[in-house]
C-alpha positions in Angstrom: 144.1 23.9 116.0 141.0 25.7 117.1 142.1 25.6 120.7 145.6 26.8 119.7 144.3 29.8 117.7 141.9 30.7 120.4 144.7 30.7 123.0 147.0 32.6 120.7 144.3 35.3 120.2 143.8 35.6 123.9 147.5 35.9 124.5 147.9 38.7 121.9 145.0 40.6 123.5 146.5 40.2 127.0 150.0 41.0 125.7 148.8 44.3 124.3 147.9 45.4 127.8 151.1 44.0 129.3 153.0 46.0 126.7 151.3 49.2 127.9 152.3 48.5 131.5 155.9 47.6 130.4 156.3 50.7 128.3 155.6 52.9 131.4 158.3 51.3 133.5 160.7 51.2 130.5 160.4 54.9 129.9 161.2 55.7 133.5 164.1 53.2 133.4 165.5 54.7 130.2 165.5 58.2 131.4 166.2 57.9 135.2 168.2 54.6 135.2 166.2 53.2 138.1 163.4 50.6 138.3 160.2 52.0 139.6 158.9 49.3 142.0 155.8 51.3 142.8 154.7 50.9 139.2 152.0 48.3 139.9 150.7 50.3 142.9 150.2 53.3 140.6 148.2 51.0 138.4 146.1 50.0 141.4 145.4 53.7 142.0 144.2 54.1 138.5 142.0 51.1 138.9 140.4 52.6 142.1 139.8 55.8 140.2 138.0 53.8 137.5 136.1 51.8 140.1 134.8 54.9 142.0 133.9 56.7 138.8 131.8 53.7 137.8 130.3 53.3 141.2 129.5 56.9 142.0 128.8 58.4 138.6 128.2 55.4 136.3 131.2 56.3 134.1 132.3 53.4 132.0 135.8 52.2 133.0 137.1 52.8 129.4 136.0 56.4 129.6 137.8 56.7 133.0 141.1 56.5 131.0 140.6 60.2 130.3 140.2 60.9 134.0 142.7 58.5 135.6 145.6 59.1 133.2 145.8 62.9 133.9 145.4 62.3 137.6 148.2 59.7 137.6 150.4 62.0 135.5 150.2 64.8 138.1 150.7 62.2 140.9 153.8 60.9 139.2 155.1 64.5 138.7 154.6 65.2 142.4 156.3 62.0 143.4 159.3 62.7 141.1 159.6 66.3 142.1 159.3 66.1 145.8 160.3 62.5 146.7 162.7 61.1 144.1 164.5 64.2 142.9 165.8 65.1 146.3 167.3 61.6 146.6 168.9 61.9 143.2 170.6 65.1 144.2 172.5 63.4 147.1 175.7 62.0 145.6 176.4 59.9 148.7 173.2 57.8 148.2 173.6 54.7 146.1 171.2 54.1 143.1 169.8 51.1 145.0 168.5 53.6 147.6 166.4 55.3 144.9 164.9 51.9 144.1 164.2 51.3 147.8 162.4 54.6 147.9 160.0 53.5 145.2 159.3 50.3 147.2 158.4 52.5 150.1 156.1 54.6 147.9 154.4 51.5 146.7 153.9 50.3 150.3 152.4 53.6 151.3 150.0 53.6 148.4 148.9 50.0 149.1 148.4 50.7 152.8 146.5 53.9 152.1 144.2 52.0 149.8 143.6 49.4 152.5 142.8 52.1 155.1 140.5 54.1 152.8 138.8 51.4 150.9 139.3 48.2 153.0 140.9 45.0 151.6 137.6 43.8 150.0 137.7 42.6 146.5 135.9 45.0 144.1 134.8 44.9 140.5 133.0 47.0 137.9 130.0 44.8 136.8 129.7 46.2 133.3 127.0 44.6 131.1 129.6 43.5 128.5 132.1 41.8 130.9 131.2 38.3 129.7 130.2 39.1 126.2 132.1 37.9 123.1 132.2 38.3 119.3 132.1 35.1 117.4 133.7 34.6 114.0 130.7 32.6 112.7 128.5 35.7 113.2 130.4 37.5 110.4 131.6 34.5 108.4 129.0 31.8 108.3 131.2 29.3 106.4 134.1 29.7 108.8 136.0 26.4 109.1 136.6 26.9 112.8 134.8 28.7 115.6 136.8 31.5 117.2 135.7 34.2 119.6 137.0 37.5 120.9 136.0 38.7 124.3 134.5 42.2 124.2 136.6 43.5 127.1 139.8 42.0 125.8 139.3 43.4 122.3 138.3 46.9 123.4 141.1 47.1 125.9 143.6 45.9 123.2 142.3 48.6 120.8 142.7 51.3 123.5 146.2 50.0 124.3 147.2 50.2 120.6 145.8 53.8 120.3 147.6 54.9 123.4 150.9 53.3 122.2 150.6 55.0 118.8 149.9 58.4 120.5 153.0 57.8 122.7 155.1 57.0 119.6 153.9 60.2 117.9 154.7 62.2 121.1 158.2 60.8 121.4 159.0 61.0 117.7 157.4 64.2 116.6 157.3 66.7 119.5 160.2 68.7 121.0 159.5 67.4 124.5 159.4 63.8 123.2 162.7 64.2 121.4 164.2 65.7 124.5 163.1 62.7 126.5 164.7 60.4 124.0 167.9 62.4 124.0 168.0 62.2 127.8 167.5 58.5 127.7 170.3 58.0 125.2 172.9 60.3 126.6 172.3 62.6 129.5 175.6 64.5 129.1 175.0 65.1 125.4 171.4 66.2 126.2 172.7 68.8 128.7 175.2 70.1 126.2 172.4 70.5 123.6 170.4 72.6 126.1 167.9 70.0 127.2 166.4 70.6 130.7 167.2 67.1 132.0 165.6 67.7 135.4 162.3 68.7 133.7 162.5 65.7 131.4 162.8 63.4 134.3 159.8 64.9 135.9 157.7 64.7 132.7 158.9 61.1 132.1 157.9 59.9 135.5 154.5 61.5 135.1 154.1 60.0 131.6 155.0 56.5 132.9 152.5 56.9 135.7 149.8 58.0 133.3 150.4 55.0 131.0 150.1 52.5 133.9 147.1 54.4 135.2 145.4 54.0 131.8 146.3 50.3 131.8 144.5 50.0 135.1 141.3 51.3 133.6 141.6 48.9 130.7 142.2 45.9 133.1 139.4 46.6 135.6 136.4 45.5 133.5 137.7 41.9 133.6 139.8 41.9 136.8 139.1 42.0 140.6 140.5 45.0 142.4 142.1 45.0 145.9 144.8 47.1 147.6 147.7 44.6 147.3 147.1 44.0 143.6 150.0 46.2 142.6 152.7 43.7 143.5 152.0 41.2 140.7 151.8 43.9 138.0 155.0 45.4 139.2 156.6 42.0 138.7 155.0 41.8 135.2 156.3 45.2 134.2 159.8 44.3 135.5 159.8 41.0 133.5 158.8 42.9 130.4 161.4 45.5 131.0 164.2 42.9 131.3 162.8 40.8 128.4 162.5 43.8 126.1 165.8 45.4 127.0 166.3 48.1 129.6 165.0 51.4 128.3 163.7 50.1 124.9 160.1 51.0 124.3 159.9 48.8 121.1 161.4 46.0 123.1 158.8 46.5 125.8 156.0 46.1 123.1 157.5 42.8 121.9 158.2 41.7 125.4 154.6 42.3 126.5 153.2 40.4 123.5 155.6 37.5 124.1 154.7 37.3 127.8 151.0 37.5 127.2 151.1 34.7 124.6 153.4 32.6 126.8 151.1 33.0 129.8 148.0 32.2 127.8 149.6 29.1 126.3 150.8 28.0 129.8 147.4 28.5 131.3 145.7 26.5 128.5 148.1 23.6 128.1 149.6 23.3 131.6 147.2 24.8 134.0 145.9 28.2 135.3 148.1 28.1 138.4 151.2 27.7 136.2 151.0 31.0 134.5 153.1 32.8 137.1 155.7 30.0 136.8 155.8 30.6 133.0 156.4 34.3 133.7 159.4 33.4 135.9 160.8 31.0 133.4 160.7 33.7 130.7 162.5 36.0 133.1 165.3 33.5 133.8 165.6 32.6 130.2 166.0 36.2 129.2 168.7 36.8 131.8 170.6 33.6 130.7 170.2 33.5 127.0 169.4 37.1 126.0 170.9 39.5 128.7 170.5 42.5 126.4 166.8 41.7 125.8 164.9 42.0 122.6 166.5 45.4 122.1 169.9 43.8 121.5 168.4 41.8 118.6 166.6 44.9 117.2 169.8 46.9 117.5 171.6 44.3 115.3 168.9 44.8 112.7 169.2 48.6 112.9 165.8 49.2 114.5 165.6 52.4 116.6 164.6 52.1 120.2 
């Protein structure tokens, strides 16, 4: 039981970060109707920003969130405005070509990182990277011994705060409501006077900022290298499919489910089987729940 609870806690903490990554891709998918396959490479850029802020100026990776997120937002805005928007305007180009464009952007980012920073593995050796909080320290008569890693807990708290801030932005601000309207029905949004082109630019910037922030939250406990982005693009893609295309609430549940499933797989099957578990969830979602978690939430009347 102790091992199961410990694994469950680790899975929830990891799932919170996965959800943050998935929400970024889901937002872009909901508004633009394309999968951004440069998503993980944008996260890699955010991780390099956090790494160099720590190496050059001694800035804690968690504080680098406030530096990396704005930088990634403007990078996303520039990518959308000058690279993706011109492709969207060409009616003869298929939607698949827009996805291929994001693949090319990801390759450029990964190769630029290799040229500028080499392919060496890097990390931020913060003092608390191996620290943990133990339940017995606060509850001496606890029936079981459970622990929470400092990096996992702090990263999870940051992810929750960022997610709540995003919810407030989307639900309470005019720009957020315009983004939601664009995602639900572009034609209706245009009729209501929404600047759809601007919302697309803002959304791509926002999705990039979210994954850049996630990179800062991951780097205290992960190694960094230029080709890192591919695996996180795959994770975000699985979460987007599992949660339901364009559903932010579905992405949150999808991230948590994937994090818990990977943690359980790593504990009870083997560390090397975690990616296999990820693939199994992806296939199961396509076969048994093609509409994703969003389809279940829709039946219960939960808003996306």
